mmCIF file as gemmi writes it, N, C-alpha and C atoms, coordinates in Angstrom:
data_model
loop_
_atom_site.group_PDB
_atom_site.id
_atom_site.type_symbol
_atom_site.label_atom_id
_atom_site.label_alt_id
_atom_site.label_comp_id
_atom_site.label_asym_id
_atom_site.label_entity_id
_atom_site.label_seq_id
_atom_site.pdbx_PDB_ins_code
_atom_site.Cartn_x
_atom_site.Cartn_y
_atom_site.Cartn_z
_atom_site.occupancy
_atom_site.B_iso_or_equiv
_atom_site.pdbx_formal_charge
_atom_site.auth_seq_id
_atom_site.auth_asym_id
_atom_site.pdbx_PDB_model_num
ATOM 1 N N . MET Axp A 1 ? 0.818 -1.197 0 1 0 ? 1 A 1
ATOM 2 C CA . MET Axp A 1 ? 0 0 0 1 0 ? 1 A 1
ATOM 3 C C . MET Axp A 1 ? 0.862 1.262 0 1 0 ? 1 A 1
ATOM 4 N N . GLN Axp A 2 ? 1.924 1.251 0.756 1 0 ? 2 A 1
ATOM 5 C CA . GLN Axp A 2 ? 2.736 2.435 0.941 1 0 ? 2 A 1
ATOM 6 C C . GLN Axp A 2 ? 3.275 3.01 -0.37 1 0 ? 2 A 1
ATOM 7 N N . GLY Axp A 3 ? 3.683 2.18 -1.308 1 0 ? 3 A 1
ATOM 8 C CA . GLY Axp A 3 ? 4.259 2.651 -2.548 1 0 ? 3 A 1
ATOM 9 C C . GLY Axp A 3 ? 3.331 3.552 -3.34 1 0 ? 3 A 1
ATOM 10 N N . GLN Axp A 4 ? 2.027 3.383 -3.179 1 0 ? 4 A 1
ATOM 11 C CA . GLN Axp A 4 ? 1.067 4.18 -3.921 1 0 ? 4 A 1
ATOM 12 C C . GLN Axp A 4 ? 1.12 5.659 -3.538 1 0 ? 4 A 1
ATOM 13 N N . PHE Axp A 5 ? 1.629 5.96 -2.378 1 0 ? 5 A 1
ATOM 14 C CA . PHE Axp A 5 ? 1.636 7.336 -1.908 1 0 ? 5 A 1
ATOM 15 C C . PHE Axp A 5 ? 2.764 8.172 -2.499 1 0 ? 5 A 1
ATOM 16 N N . TYR Axp A 6 ? 3.588 7.577 -3.324 1 0 ? 6 A 1
ATOM 17 C CA . TYR Axp A 6 ? 4.645 8.338 -3.974 1 0 ? 6 A 1
ATOM 18 C C . TYR Axp A 6 ? 4.118 9.105 -5.179 1 0 ? 6 A 1
ATOM 19 N N . PHE Axp A 7 ? 2.852 8.953 -5.509 1 0 ? 7 A 1
ATOM 20 C CA . PHE Axp A 7 ? 2.292 9.553 -6.701 1 0 ? 7 A 1
ATOM 21 C C . PHE Axp A 7 ? 1.358 10.714 -6.387 1 0 ? 7 A 1
ATOM 22 N N . TYR Axp A 8 ? 1.602 11.425 -5.273 1 0 ? 8 A 1
ATOM 23 C CA . TYR Axp A 8 ? 0.825 12.608 -4.956 1 0 ? 8 A 1
ATOM 24 C C . TYR Axp A 8 ? 1.009 13.614 -6.087 1 0 ? 8 A 1
ATOM 25 N N . PRO Axp A 9 ? 0.001 14.239 -6.587 1 0 ? 9 A 1
ATOM 26 C CA . PRO Axp A 9 ? -1.339 14.372 -6.025 1 0 ? 9 A 1
ATOM 27 C C . PRO Axp A 9 ? -2.355 13.362 -6.547 1 0 ? 9 A 1
ATOM 28 N N . GLN Axp A 10 ? -1.968 12.401 -7.347 1 0 ? 10 A 1
ATOM 29 C CA . GLN Axp A 10 ? -2.941 11.453 -7.87 1 0 ? 10 A 1
ATOM 30 C C . GLN Axp A 10 ? -3.536 10.589 -6.753 1 0 ? 10 A 1
ATOM 31 N N . THR Axp A 11 ? -2.777 10.357 -5.692 1 0 ? 11 A 1
ATOM 32 C CA . THR Axp A 11 ? -3.287 9.64 -4.53 1 0 ? 11 A 1
ATOM 33 C C . THR Axp A 11 ? -2.996 10.475 -3.294 1 0 ? 11 A 1
ATOM 34 N N . PRO Axp A 12 ? -3.796 10.312 -2.232 1 0 ? 12 A 1
ATOM 35 C CA . PRO Axp A 12 ? -3.565 11.081 -1.01 1 0 ? 12 A 1
ATOM 36 C C . PRO Axp A 12 ? -2.168 10.815 -0.446 1 0 ? 12 A 1
ATOM 37 N N . GLY Axp A 13 ? -1.566 11.846 0.095 1 0 ? 13 A 1
ATOM 38 C CA . GLY Axp A 13 ? -0.237 11.719 0.688 1 0 ? 13 A 1
ATOM 39 C C . GLY Axp A 13 ? -0.283 11.891 2.186 1 0 ? 13 A 1
ATOM 40 N N . PHE Axp A 14 ? 0.87 11.787 2.819 1 0 ? 14 A 1
ATOM 41 C CA . PHE Axp A 14 ? 0.947 11.987 4.267 1 0 ? 14 A 1
ATOM 42 C C . PHE Axp A 14 ? 2.328 12.497 4.619 1 0 ? 14 A 1
ATOM 43 N N . LYS Axp A 15 ? 2.401 13.19 5.76 1 0 ? 15 A 1
ATOM 44 C CA . LYS Axp A 15 ? 3.665 13.781 6.187 1 0 ? 15 A 1
ATOM 45 C C . LYS Axp A 15 ? 4.418 12.893 7.17 1 0 ? 15 A 1
ATOM 46 N N . ASP Axp A 16 ? 3.691 12.116 7.95 1 0 ? 16 A 1
ATOM 47 C CA . ASP Axp A 16 ? 4.358 11.232 8.89 1 0 ? 16 A 1
ATOM 48 C C . ASP Axp A 16 ? 3.622 9.903 8.937 1 0 ? 16 A 1
ATOM 49 N N . ARG Axp A 17 ? 4.22 8.948 9.593 1 0 ? 17 A 1
ATOM 50 C CA . ARG Axp A 17 ? 3.676 7.589 9.596 1 0 ? 17 A 1
ATOM 51 C C . ARG Axp A 17 ? 2.827 7.317 10.834 1 0 ? 17 A 1
ATOM 52 N N . THR Axp A 18 ? 1.9 8.213 11.118 1 0 ? 18 A 1
ATOM 53 C CA . THR Axp A 18 ? 0.998 8.023 12.26 1 0 ? 18 A 1
ATOM 54 C C . THR Axp A 18 ? -0.428 8.204 11.76 1 0 ? 18 A 1
ATOM 55 N N . THR Axp A 19 ? -1.181 9.053 12.434 1 0 ? 19 A 1
ATOM 56 C CA . THR Axp A 19 ? -2.57 9.266 12.03 1 0 ? 19 A 1
ATOM 57 C C . THR Axp A 19 ? -2.659 9.874 10.638 1 0 ? 19 A 1
ATOM 58 N N . SER Axp A 20 ? -1.669 10.649 10.246 1 0 ? 20 A 1
ATOM 59 C CA . SER Axp A 20 ? -1.664 11.23 8.909 1 0 ? 20 A 1
ATOM 60 C C . SER Axp A 20 ? -1.638 10.13 7.853 1 0 ? 20 A 1
ATOM 61 N N . GLN Axp A 21 ? -0.808 9.129 8.061 1 0 ? 21 A 1
ATOM 62 C CA . GLN Axp A 21 ? -0.738 8.004 7.127 1 0 ? 21 A 1
ATOM 63 C C . GLN Axp A 21 ? -2.044 7.227 7.142 1 0 ? 21 A 1
ATOM 64 N N . ASP Axp A 22 ? -2.595 6.981 8.313 1 0 ? 22 A 1
ATOM 65 C CA . ASP Axp A 22 ? -3.858 6.256 8.421 1 0 ? 22 A 1
ATOM 66 C C . ASP Axp A 22 ? -4.976 6.974 7.675 1 0 ? 22 A 1
ATOM 67 N N . ALA Axp A 23 ? -5.03 8.283 7.817 1 0 ? 23 A 1
ATOM 68 C CA . ALA Axp A 23 ? -6.062 9.071 7.135 1 0 ? 23 A 1
ATOM 69 C C . ALA Axp A 23 ? -5.872 9.013 5.621 1 0 ? 23 A 1
ATOM 70 N N . ALA Axp A 24 ? -4.641 9.103 5.152 1 0 ? 24 A 1
ATOM 71 C CA . ALA Axp A 24 ? -4.371 9.044 3.712 1 0 ? 24 A 1
ATOM 72 C C . ALA Axp A 24 ? -4.79 7.694 3.14 1 0 ? 24 A 1
ATOM 73 N N . ILE Axp A 25 ? -4.496 6.626 3.858 1 0 ? 25 A 1
ATOM 74 C CA . ILE Axp A 25 ? -4.87 5.291 3.401 1 0 ? 25 A 1
ATOM 75 C C . ILE Axp A 25 ? -6.387 5.17 3.338 1 0 ? 25 A 1
ATOM 76 N N . LYS Axp A 26 ? -7.068 5.669 4.346 1 0 ? 26 A 1
ATOM 77 C CA . LYS Axp A 26 ? -8.535 5.604 4.358 1 0 ? 26 A 1
ATOM 78 C C . LYS Axp A 26 ? -9.129 6.404 3.199 1 0 ? 26 A 1
ATOM 79 N N . MET Axp A 27 ? -8.581 7.592 2.923 1 0 ? 27 A 1
ATOM 80 C CA . MET Axp A 27 ? -9.074 8.412 1.814 1 0 ? 27 A 1
ATOM 81 C C . MET Axp A 27 ? -8.909 7.676 0.486 1 0 ? 27 A 1
ATOM 82 N N . LEU Axp A 28 ? -7.796 6.991 0.332 1 0 ? 28 A 1
ATOM 83 C CA . LEU Axp A 28 ? -7.534 6.247 -0.896 1 0 ? 28 A 1
ATOM 84 C C . LEU Axp A 28 ? -8.466 5.044 -1.016 1 0 ? 28 A 1
ATOM 85 N N . GLU Axp A 29 ? -8.559 4.27 0.045 1 0 ? 29 A 1
ATOM 86 C CA . GLU Axp A 29 ? -9.347 3.034 0.005 1 0 ? 29 A 1
ATOM 87 C C . GLU Axp A 29 ? -10.834 3.29 -0.193 1 0 ? 29 A 1
ATOM 88 N N . THR Axp A 30 ? -11.348 4.365 0.364 1 0 ? 30 A 1
ATOM 89 C CA . THR Axp A 30 ? -12.783 4.638 0.277 1 0 ? 30 A 1
ATOM 90 C C . THR Axp A 30 ? -13.159 5.483 -0.934 1 0 ? 30 A 1
ATOM 91 N N . GLY Axp A 31 ? -12.156 6.051 -1.617 1 0 ? 31 A 1
ATOM 92 C CA . GLY Axp A 31 ? -12.446 6.928 -2.746 1 0 ? 31 A 1
ATOM 93 C C . GLY Axp A 31 ? -12.913 8.311 -2.322 1 0 ? 31 A 1
ATOM 94 N N . ALA Axp A 32 ? -12.782 8.618 -1.043 1 0 ? 32 A 1
ATOM 95 C CA . ALA Axp A 32 ? -13.268 9.896 -0.518 1 0 ? 32 A 1
ATOM 96 C C . ALA Axp A 32 ? -12.539 11.083 -1.137 1 0 ? 32 A 1
ATOM 97 N N . ALA Axp A 33 ? -11.249 10.964 -1.375 1 0 ? 33 A 1
ATOM 98 C CA . ALA Axp A 33 ? -10.488 12.091 -1.938 1 0 ? 33 A 1
ATOM 99 C C . ALA Axp A 33 ? -11.067 12.497 -3.283 1 0 ? 33 A 1
ATOM 100 N N . SER Axp A 34 ? -11.349 11.524 -4.103 1 0 ? 34 A 1
ATOM 101 C CA . SER Axp A 34 ? -11.922 11.792 -5.418 1 0 ? 34 A 1
ATOM 102 C C . SER Axp A 34 ? -13.302 12.446 -5.301 1 0 ? 34 A 1
ATOM 103 N N . ARG Axp A 35 ? -14.117 11.957 -4.391 1 0 ? 35 A 1
ATOM 104 C CA . ARG Axp A 35 ? -15.455 12.542 -4.202 1 0 ? 35 A 1
ATOM 105 C C . ARG Axp A 35 ? -15.362 13.983 -3.712 1 0 ? 35 A 1
ATOM 106 N N . TYR Axp A 36 ? -14.437 14.255 -2.79 1 0 ? 36 A 1
ATOM 107 C CA . TYR Axp A 36 ? -14.28 15.626 -2.295 1 0 ? 36 A 1
ATOM 108 C C . TYR Axp A 36 ? -13.763 16.556 -3.388 1 0 ? 36 A 1
ATOM 109 N N . ARG Axp A 37 ? -12.86 16.074 -4.235 1 0 ? 37 A 1
ATOM 110 C CA . ARG Axp A 37 ? -12.391 16.902 -5.352 1 0 ? 37 A 1
ATOM 111 C C . ARG Axp A 37 ? -13.567 17.275 -6.259 1 0 ? 37 A 1
ATOM 112 N N . GLN Axp A 38 ? -14.405 16.298 -6.558 1 0 ? 38 A 1
ATOM 113 C CA . GLN Axp A 38 ? -15.559 16.549 -7.419 1 0 ? 38 A 1
ATOM 114 C C . GLN Axp A 38 ? -16.537 17.527 -6.76 1 0 ? 38 A 1
ATOM 115 N N . LYS Axp A 39 ? -16.764 17.363 -5.46 1 0 ? 39 A 1
ATOM 116 C CA . LYS Axp A 39 ? -17.653 18.283 -4.742 1 0 ? 39 A 1
ATOM 117 C C . LYS Axp A 39 ? -17.109 19.708 -4.775 1 0 ? 39 A 1
ATOM 118 N N . CYS Axp A 40 ? -15.792 19.855 -4.628 1 0 ? 40 A 1
ATOM 119 C CA . CYS Axp A 40 ? -15.178 21.187 -4.682 1 0 ? 40 A 1
ATOM 120 C C . CYS Axp A 40 ? -15.366 21.819 -6.057 1 0 ? 40 A 1
ATOM 121 N N . LEU Axp A 41 ? -15.153 21.032 -7.104 1 0 ? 41 A 1
ATOM 122 C CA . LEU Axp A 41 ? -15.345 21.548 -8.463 1 0 ? 41 A 1
ATOM 123 C C . LEU Axp A 41 ? -16.797 21.982 -8.676 1 0 ? 41 A 1
ATOM 124 N N . GLU Axp A 42 ? -17.731 21.178 -8.218 1 0 ? 42 A 1
ATOM 125 C CA . GLU Axp A 42 ? -19.15 21.518 -8.364 1 0 ? 42 A 1
ATOM 126 C C . GLU Axp A 42 ? -19.473 22.798 -7.595 1 0 ? 42 A 1
ATOM 127 N N . ALA Axp A 43 ? -18.941 22.921 -6.38 1 0 ? 43 A 1
ATOM 128 C CA . ALA Axp A 43 ? -19.209 24.103 -5.557 1 0 ? 43 A 1
ATOM 129 C C . ALA Axp A 43 ? -18.63 25.367 -6.18 1 0 ? 43 A 1
ATOM 130 N N . LEU Axp A 44 ? -17.499 25.249 -6.875 1 0 ? 44 A 1
ATOM 131 C CA . LEU Axp A 44 ? -16.893 26.421 -7.51 1 0 ? 44 A 1
ATOM 132 C C . LEU Axp A 44 ? -17.683 26.886 -8.732 1 0 ? 44 A 1
ATOM 133 N N . LYS Axp A 45 ? -18.595 26.067 -9.218 1 0 ? 45 A 1
ATOM 134 C CA . LYS Axp A 45 ? -19.473 26.512 -10.309 1 0 ? 45 A 1
ATOM 135 C C . LYS Axp A 45 ? -20.398 27.63 -9.837 1 0 ? 45 A 1
ATOM 136 N N . ASP Axp A 46 ? -20.604 27.712 -8.517 1 0 ? 46 A 1
ATOM 137 C CA . ASP Axp A 46 ? -21.42 28.784 -7.934 1 0 ? 46 A 1
ATOM 138 C C . ASP Axp A 46 ? -20.637 30.075 -7.754 1 0 ? 46 A 1
ATOM 139 N N . GLY Axp A 47 ? -19.343 30.043 -8.064 1 0 ? 47 A 1
ATOM 140 C CA . GLY Axp A 47 ? -18.509 31.233 -7.973 1 0 ? 47 A 1
ATOM 141 C C . GLY Axp A 47 ? -17.279 31.001 -7.132 1 0 ? 47 A 1
ATOM 142 N N . PRO Axp A 48 ? -16.306 31.913 -7.245 1 0 ? 48 A 1
ATOM 143 C CA . PRO Axp A 48 ? -15.057 31.812 -6.494 1 0 ? 48 A 1
ATOM 144 C C . PRO Axp A 48 ? -15.303 31.752 -4.986 1 0 ? 48 A 1
ATOM 145 N N . ALA Axp A 49 ? -14.361 31.123 -4.282 1 0 ? 49 A 1
ATOM 146 C CA . ALA Axp A 49 ? -14.493 30.985 -2.837 1 0 ? 49 A 1
ATOM 147 C C . ALA Axp A 49 ? -13.141 30.702 -2.205 1 0 ? 49 A 1
ATOM 148 N N . THR Axp A 50 ? -13.051 30.953 -0.915 1 0 ? 50 A 1
ATOM 149 C CA . THR Axp A 50 ? -11.876 30.566 -0.138 1 0 ? 50 A 1
ATOM 150 C C . THR Axp A 50 ? -12.045 29.101 0.273 1 0 ? 50 A 1
ATOM 151 N N . PRO Axp A 51 ? -10.969 28.458 0.723 1 0 ? 51 A 1
ATOM 152 C CA . PRO Axp A 51 ? -11.111 27.078 1.199 1 0 ? 51 A 1
ATOM 153 C C . PRO Axp A 51 ? -12.16 26.944 2.308 1 0 ? 51 A 1
ATOM 154 N N . LYS Axp A 52 ? -12.187 27.893 3.222 1 0 ? 52 A 1
ATOM 155 C CA . LYS Axp A 52 ? -13.164 27.855 4.312 1 0 ? 52 A 1
ATOM 156 C C . LYS Axp A 52 ? -14.589 27.954 3.763 1 0 ? 52 A 1
ATOM 157 N N . GLU Axp A 53 ? -14.806 28.831 2.807 1 0 ? 53 A 1
ATOM 158 C CA . GLU Axp A 53 ? -16.128 28.983 2.201 1 0 ? 53 A 1
ATOM 159 C C . GLU Axp A 53 ? -16.534 27.729 1.429 1 0 ? 53 A 1
ATOM 160 N N . LEU Axp A 54 ? -15.578 27.139 0.714 1 0 ? 54 A 1
ATOM 161 C CA . LEU Axp A 54 ? -15.865 25.905 -0.02 1 0 ? 54 A 1
ATOM 162 C C . LEU Axp A 54 ? -16.234 24.774 0.928 1 0 ? 54 A 1
ATOM 163 N N . ALA Axp A 55 ? -15.503 24.667 2.02 1 0 ? 55 A 1
ATOM 164 C CA . ALA Axp A 55 ? -15.804 23.627 3.005 1 0 ? 55 A 1
ATOM 165 C C . ALA Axp A 55 ? -17.242 23.78 3.506 1 0 ? 55 A 1
ATOM 166 N N . ALA Axp A 56 ? -17.646 25.009 3.773 1 0 ? 56 A 1
ATOM 167 C CA . ALA Axp A 56 ? -19.015 25.254 4.231 1 0 ? 56 A 1
ATOM 168 C C . ALA Axp A 56 ? -20.022 24.904 3.147 1 0 ? 56 A 1
ATOM 169 N N . ARG Axp A 57 ? -19.715 25.225 1.897 1 0 ? 57 A 1
ATOM 170 C CA . ARG Axp A 57 ? -20.632 24.927 0.787 1 0 ? 57 A 1
ATOM 171 C C . ARG Axp A 57 ? -20.902 23.431 0.643 1 0 ? 57 A 1
ATOM 172 N N . ILE Axp A 58 ? -19.874 22.624 0.874 1 0 ? 58 A 1
ATOM 173 C CA . ILE Axp A 58 ? -20.054 21.184 0.672 1 0 ? 58 A 1
ATOM 174 C C . ILE Axp A 58 ? -20.266 20.426 1.978 1 0 ? 58 A 1
ATOM 175 N N . GLY Axp A 59 ? -20.284 21.143 3.092 1 0 ? 59 A 1
ATOM 176 C CA . GLY Axp A 59 ? -20.536 20.5 4.38 1 0 ? 59 A 1
ATOM 177 C C . GLY Axp A 59 ? -19.395 19.624 4.861 1 0 ? 59 A 1
ATOM 178 N N . ALA Axp A 60 ? -18.169 20.101 4.649 1 0 ? 60 A 1
ATOM 179 C CA . ALA Axp A 60 ? -16.984 19.333 5.05 1 0 ? 60 A 1
ATOM 180 C C . ALA Axp A 60 ? -16.074 20.2 5.912 1 0 ? 60 A 1
ATOM 181 N N . ASP Axp A 61 ? -15.151 19.572 6.571 1 0 ? 61 A 1
ATOM 182 C CA . ASP Axp A 61 ? -14.154 20.273 7.369 1 0 ? 61 A 1
ATOM 183 C C . ASP Axp A 61 ? -13.108 20.882 6.439 1 0 ? 61 A 1
ATOM 184 N N . LYS Axp A 62 ? -12.653 22.095 6.745 1 0 ? 62 A 1
ATOM 185 C CA . LYS Axp A 62 ? -11.674 22.75 5.865 1 0 ? 62 A 1
ATOM 186 C C . LYS Axp A 62 ? -10.367 21.963 5.775 1 0 ? 62 A 1
ATOM 187 N N . ASP Axp A 63 ? -10.024 21.232 6.838 1 0 ? 63 A 1
ATOM 188 C CA . ASP Axp A 63 ? -8.8 20.434 6.801 1 0 ? 63 A 1
ATOM 189 C C . ASP Axp A 63 ? -8.922 19.24 5.857 1 0 ? 63 A 1
ATOM 190 N N . CYS Axp A 64 ? -10.125 18.846 5.553 1 0 ? 64 A 1
ATOM 191 C CA . CYS Axp A 64 ? -10.353 17.773 4.578 1 0 ? 64 A 1
ATOM 192 C C . CYS Axp A 64 ? -10.348 18.343 3.163 1 0 ? 64 A 1
ATOM 193 N N . VAL Axp A 65 ? -10.786 19.58 3.017 1 0 ? 65 A 1
ATOM 194 C CA . VAL Axp A 65 ? -10.913 20.219 1.708 1 0 ? 65 A 1
ATOM 195 C C . VAL Axp A 65 ? -9.564 20.727 1.188 1 0 ? 65 A 1
ATOM 196 N N . ARG Axp A 66 ? -8.739 21.27 2.043 1 0 ? 66 A 1
ATOM 197 C CA . ARG Axp A 66 ? -7.479 21.888 1.599 1 0 ? 66 A 1
ATOM 198 C C . ARG Axp A 66 ? -6.597 20.977 0.74 1 0 ? 66 A 1
ATOM 199 N N . PRO Axp A 67 ? -6.348 19.712 1.137 1 0 ? 67 A 1
ATOM 200 C CA . PRO Axp A 67 ? -5.513 18.86 0.27 1 0 ? 67 A 1
ATOM 201 C C . PRO Axp A 67 ? -6.155 18.604 -1.093 1 0 ? 67 A 1
ATOM 202 N N . ARG Axp A 68 ? -7.463 18.519 -1.129 1 0 ? 68 A 1
ATOM 203 C CA . ARG Axp A 68 ? -8.152 18.319 -2.413 1 0 ? 68 A 1
ATOM 204 C C . ARG Axp A 68 ? -7.965 19.532 -3.307 1 0 ? 68 A 1
ATOM 205 N N . LEU Axp A 69 ? -7.976 20.714 -2.718 1 0 ? 69 A 1
ATOM 206 C CA . LEU Axp A 69 ? -7.776 21.943 -3.487 1 0 ? 69 A 1
ATOM 207 C C . LEU Axp A 69 ? -6.347 22.019 -4.023 1 0 ? 69 A 1
ATOM 208 N N . THR Axp A 70 ? -5.388 21.584 -3.229 1 0 ? 70 A 1
ATOM 209 C CA . THR Axp A 70 ? -4.003 21.54 -3.704 1 0 ? 70 A 1
ATOM 210 C C . THR Axp A 70 ? -3.897 20.644 -4.935 1 0 ? 70 A 1
ATOM 211 N N . THR Axp A 71 ? -4.553 19.512 -4.889 1 0 ? 71 A 1
ATOM 212 C CA . THR Axp A 71 ? -4.552 18.595 -6.034 1 0 ? 71 A 1
ATOM 213 C C . THR Axp A 71 ? -5.163 19.265 -7.253 1 0 ? 71 A 1
ATOM 214 N N . LEU Axp A 72 ? -6.305 19.917 -7.07 1 0 ? 72 A 1
ATOM 215 C CA . LEU Axp A 72 ? -6.979 20.581 -8.187 1 0 ? 72 A 1
ATOM 216 C C . LEU Axp A 72 ? -6.129 21.71 -8.762 1 0 ? 72 A 1
ATOM 217 N N . LEU Axp A 73 ? -5.404 22.429 -7.905 1 0 ? 73 A 1
ATOM 218 C CA . LEU Axp A 73 ? -4.483 23.473 -8.371 1 0 ? 73 A 1
ATOM 219 C C . LEU Axp A 73 ? -3.367 22.862 -9.209 1 0 ? 73 A 1
ATOM 220 N N . LEU Axp A 74 ? -2.765 21.787 -8.711 1 0 ? 74 A 1
ATOM 221 C CA . LEU Axp A 74 ? -1.664 21.13 -9.428 1 0 ? 74 A 1
ATOM 222 C C . LEU Axp A 74 ? -2.128 20.542 -10.754 1 0 ? 74 A 1
ATOM 223 N N . GLU Axp A 75 ? -3.378 20.127 -10.814 1 0 ? 75 A 1
ATOM 224 C CA . GLU Axp A 75 ? -3.93 19.572 -12.052 1 0 ? 75 A 1
ATOM 225 C C . GLU Axp A 75 ? -4.378 20.662 -13.023 1 0 ? 75 A 1
ATOM 226 N N . GLY Axp A 76 ? -4.331 21.927 -12.588 1 0 ? 76 A 1
ATOM 227 C CA . GLY Axp A 76 ? -4.698 23.036 -13.454 1 0 ? 76 A 1
ATOM 228 C C . GLY Axp A 76 ? -6.196 23.216 -13.647 1 0 ? 76 A 1
ATOM 229 N N . LEU Axp A 77 ? -6.996 22.654 -12.753 1 0 ? 77 A 1
ATOM 230 C CA . LEU Axp A 77 ? -8.454 22.764 -12.874 1 0 ? 77 A 1
ATOM 231 C C . LEU Axp A 77 ? -9.016 23.982 -12.162 1 0 ? 77 A 1
ATOM 232 N N . ILE Axp A 78 ? -8.278 24.46 -11.159 1 0 ? 78 A 1
ATOM 233 C CA . ILE Axp A 78 ? -8.675 25.694 -10.458 1 0 ? 78 A 1
ATOM 234 C C . ILE Axp A 78 ? -7.461 26.604 -10.374 1 0 ? 78 A 1
ATOM 235 N N . GLU Axp A 79 ? -7.722 27.865 -10.053 1 0 ? 79 A 1
ATOM 236 C CA . GLU Axp A 79 ? -6.63 28.834 -9.936 1 0 ? 79 A 1
ATOM 237 C C . GLU Axp A 79 ? -6.9 29.797 -8.794 1 0 ? 79 A 1
ATOM 238 N N . ARG Axp A 80 ? -5.824 30.419 -8.312 1 0 ? 80 A 1
ATOM 239 C CA . ARG Axp A 80 ? -5.932 31.453 -7.284 1 0 ? 80 A 1
ATOM 240 C C . ARG Axp A 80 ? -6.168 32.78 -7.989 1 0 ? 80 A 1
ATOM 241 N N . ILE Axp A 81 ? -7.2 33.493 -7.553 1 0 ? 81 A 1
ATOM 242 C CA . ILE Axp A 81 ? -7.509 34.768 -8.213 1 0 ? 81 A 1
ATOM 243 C C . ILE Axp A 81 ? -7.419 35.963 -7.275 1 0 ? 81 A 1
ATOM 244 N N . GLY Axp A 82 ? -7.048 35.737 -6.032 1 0 ? 82 A 1
ATOM 245 C CA . GLY Axp A 82 ? -6.928 36.831 -5.08 1 0 ? 82 A 1
ATOM 246 C C . GLY Axp A 82 ? -6.874 36.295 -3.665 1 0 ? 82 A 1
ATOM 247 N N . ARG Axp A 83 ? -7.085 37.231 -2.707 1 0 ? 83 A 1
ATOM 248 C CA . ARG Axp A 83 ? -7.071 36.845 -1.288 1 0 ? 83 A 1
ATOM 249 C C . ARG Axp A 83 ? -8.222 37.531 -0.579 1 0 ? 83 A 1
ATOM 250 N N . ARG Axp A 84 ? -8.756 36.827 0.423 1 0 ? 84 A 1
ATOM 251 C CA . ARG Axp A 84 ? -9.797 37.396 1.272 1 0 ? 84 A 1
ATOM 252 C C . ARG Axp A 84 ? -9.665 36.751 2.649 1 0 ? 84 A 1
ATOM 253 N N . ASP Axp A 85 ? -9.708 37.559 3.676 1 0 ? 85 A 1
ATOM 254 C CA . ASP Axp A 85 ? -9.614 37.059 5.055 1 0 ? 85 A 1
ATOM 255 C C . ASP Axp A 85 ? -8.39 36.175 5.272 1 0 ? 85 A 1
ATOM 256 N N . GLY Axp A 86 ? -7.28 36.531 4.634 1 0 ? 86 A 1
ATOM 257 C CA . GLY Axp A 86 ? -6.04 35.785 4.811 1 0 ? 86 A 1
ATOM 258 C C . GLY Axp A 86 ? -5.975 34.465 4.06 1 0 ? 86 A 1
ATOM 259 N N . GLN Axp A 87 ? -6.945 34.198 3.205 1 0 ? 87 A 1
ATOM 260 C CA . GLN Axp A 87 ? -6.965 32.952 2.434 1 0 ? 87 A 1
ATOM 261 C C . GLN Axp A 87 ? -7.011 33.255 0.951 1 0 ? 87 A 1
ATOM 262 N N . HIS Axp A 88 ? -6.52 32.315 0.16 1 0 ? 88 A 1
ATOM 263 C CA . HIS Axp A 88 ? -6.62 32.46 -1.291 1 0 ? 88 A 1
ATOM 264 C C . HIS Axp A 88 ? -8.074 32.322 -1.713 1 0 ? 88 A 1
ATOM 265 N N . ILE Axp A 89 ? -8.451 33.088 -2.718 1 0 ? 89 A 1
ATOM 266 C CA . ILE Axp A 89 ? -9.751 32.921 -3.361 1 0 ? 89 A 1
ATOM 267 C C . ILE Axp A 89 ? -9.501 32.043 -4.579 1 0 ? 89 A 1
ATOM 268 N N . LEU Axp A 90 ? -10.279 30.986 -4.69 1 0 ? 90 A 1
ATOM 269 C CA . LEU Axp A 90 ? -10.09 30.008 -5.761 1 0 ? 90 A 1
ATOM 270 C C . LEU Axp A 90 ? -11.253 30.056 -6.733 1 0 ? 90 A 1
ATOM 271 N N . ALA Axp A 91 ? -10.952 29.781 -7.991 1 0 ? 91 A 1
ATOM 272 C CA . ALA Axp A 91 ? -11.982 29.777 -9.046 1 0 ? 91 A 1
ATOM 273 C C . ALA Axp A 91 ? -11.658 28.688 -10.054 1 0 ? 91 A 1
ATOM 274 N N . LEU Axp A 92 ? -12.67 28.255 -10.758 1 0 ? 92 A 1
ATOM 275 C CA . LEU Axp A 92 ? -12.458 27.313 -11.847 1 0 ? 92 A 1
ATOM 276 C C . LEU Axp A 92 ? -11.626 27.969 -12.934 1 0 ? 92 A 1
ATOM 277 N N . VAL Axp A 93 ? -10.752 27.218 -13.563 1 0 ? 93 A 1
ATOM 278 C CA . VAL Axp A 93 ? -9.973 27.728 -14.688 1 0 ? 93 A 1
ATOM 279 C C . VAL Axp A 93 ? -10.916 27.819 -15.894 1 0 ? 93 A 1
ATOM 280 N N . ASN Axp A 94 ? -10.891 28.956 -16.538 1 0 ? 94 A 1
ATOM 281 C CA . ASN Axp A 94 ? -11.744 29.18 -17.712 1 0 ? 94 A 1
ATOM 282 C C . ASN Axp A 94 ? -11.008 28.664 -18.933 1 0 ? 94 A 1
ATOM 283 N N . LYS Axp A 95 ? -11.44 27.515 -19.448 1 0 ? 95 A 1
ATOM 284 C CA . LYS Axp A 95 ? -10.773 26.894 -20.61 1 0 ? 95 A 1
ATOM 285 C C . LYS Axp A 95 ? -11.677 27.078 -21.838 1 0 ? 95 A 1
ATOM 286 N N . GLN Axp A 96 ? -11.501 28.196 -22.51 1 0 ? 96 A 1
ATOM 287 C CA . GLN Axp A 96 ? -12.329 28.485 -23.705 1 0 ? 96 A 1
ATOM 288 C C . GLN Axp A 96 ? -11.539 28.247 -24.962 1 0 ? 96 A 1
């Protein structure tokens, strides 16, 4: 199982081999990371938002949403368009 975590952001990663690793494994095994990424993308269709605002929109904890947003940024699906309340404002990338 451990070898799969070398492919971040395609799979959840972890910083240490304790609860962080356990959480990453659970996210991978249950498919939760993928579902949260999709929920974030859907929520951004309603307009730009900070991570905290997005978490509220989808009914999730901001600590669960932030890694998904990092993945979406690295994949080029969302972008930072400014700052509000000390957080980045994120928006869908306009691919016309």
